[in-house]
XYZ file of C-alpha atoms in Angstrom:
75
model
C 113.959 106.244 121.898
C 115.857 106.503 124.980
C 117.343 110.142 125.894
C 120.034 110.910 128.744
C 120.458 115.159 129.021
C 118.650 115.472 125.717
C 121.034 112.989 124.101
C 119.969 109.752 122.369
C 121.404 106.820 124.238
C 119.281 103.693 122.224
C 116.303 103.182 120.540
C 114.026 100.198 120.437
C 113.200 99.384 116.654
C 109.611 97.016 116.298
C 110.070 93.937 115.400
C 108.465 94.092 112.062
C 107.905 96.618 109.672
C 105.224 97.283 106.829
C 107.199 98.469 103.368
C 105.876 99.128 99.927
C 107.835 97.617 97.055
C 109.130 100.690 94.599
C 111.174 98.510 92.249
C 111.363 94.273 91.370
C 111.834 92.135 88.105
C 109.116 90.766 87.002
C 107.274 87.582 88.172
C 108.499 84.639 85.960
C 105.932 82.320 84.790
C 106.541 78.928 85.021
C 108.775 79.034 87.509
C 109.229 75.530 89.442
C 108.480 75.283 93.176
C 111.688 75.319 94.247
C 112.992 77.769 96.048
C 114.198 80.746 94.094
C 114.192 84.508 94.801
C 114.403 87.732 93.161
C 115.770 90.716 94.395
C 113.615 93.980 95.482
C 113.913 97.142 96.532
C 111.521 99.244 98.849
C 110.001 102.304 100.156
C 113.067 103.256 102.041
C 116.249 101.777 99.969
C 116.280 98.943 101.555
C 117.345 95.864 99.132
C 115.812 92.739 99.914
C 115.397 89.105 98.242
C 111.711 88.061 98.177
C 109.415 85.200 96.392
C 108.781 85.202 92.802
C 105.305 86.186 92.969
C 106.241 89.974 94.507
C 105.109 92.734 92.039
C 105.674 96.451 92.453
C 103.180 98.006 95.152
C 103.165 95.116 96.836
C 103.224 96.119 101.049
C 105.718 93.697 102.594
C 106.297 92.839 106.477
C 109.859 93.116 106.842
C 111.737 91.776 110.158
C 114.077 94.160 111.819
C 116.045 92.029 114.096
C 117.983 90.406 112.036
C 118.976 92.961 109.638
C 116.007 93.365 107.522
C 114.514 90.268 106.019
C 111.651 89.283 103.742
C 109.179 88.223 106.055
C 105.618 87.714 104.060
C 103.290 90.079 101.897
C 100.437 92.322 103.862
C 97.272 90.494 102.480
């Protein structure tokens, strides 16, 4: 965080973030390899759309630049 006479003037967010997953349907067996997505929410209220296979507890990197986006699951 950038201050100018104890003021913030910007911050500088990391590119990627670590979040837990607090709340998801679900993982559907069965499901075909296409591409489908439920929705999830995490740690901090964020609401994002990840992979089938994402349970509840699951630690998530998320991307910041672009909003907040499912980027893969912390192994």
């Amino acid at each position: 965080m950038t201050f100018y006479e104890n003021k913030p003037l910007s911050i500088d967010l990391p590119a990627q973030v670590e979040l837990k997953v607090t709340e998801t349907d679900p993982a559907i067996k069965g499901a075909t390899a296409a591409a489908q997505y439920k929705p999830a929410t995490l740690e901090t209220g964020l609401k994002v759309t990840v992979p089938p296979h994402i349970a509840i507890g699951d630690v998530l990197v998320i991307g910041t630049a672009e909003g907040g986006k499912y980027v893969s699951r912390v192994k």
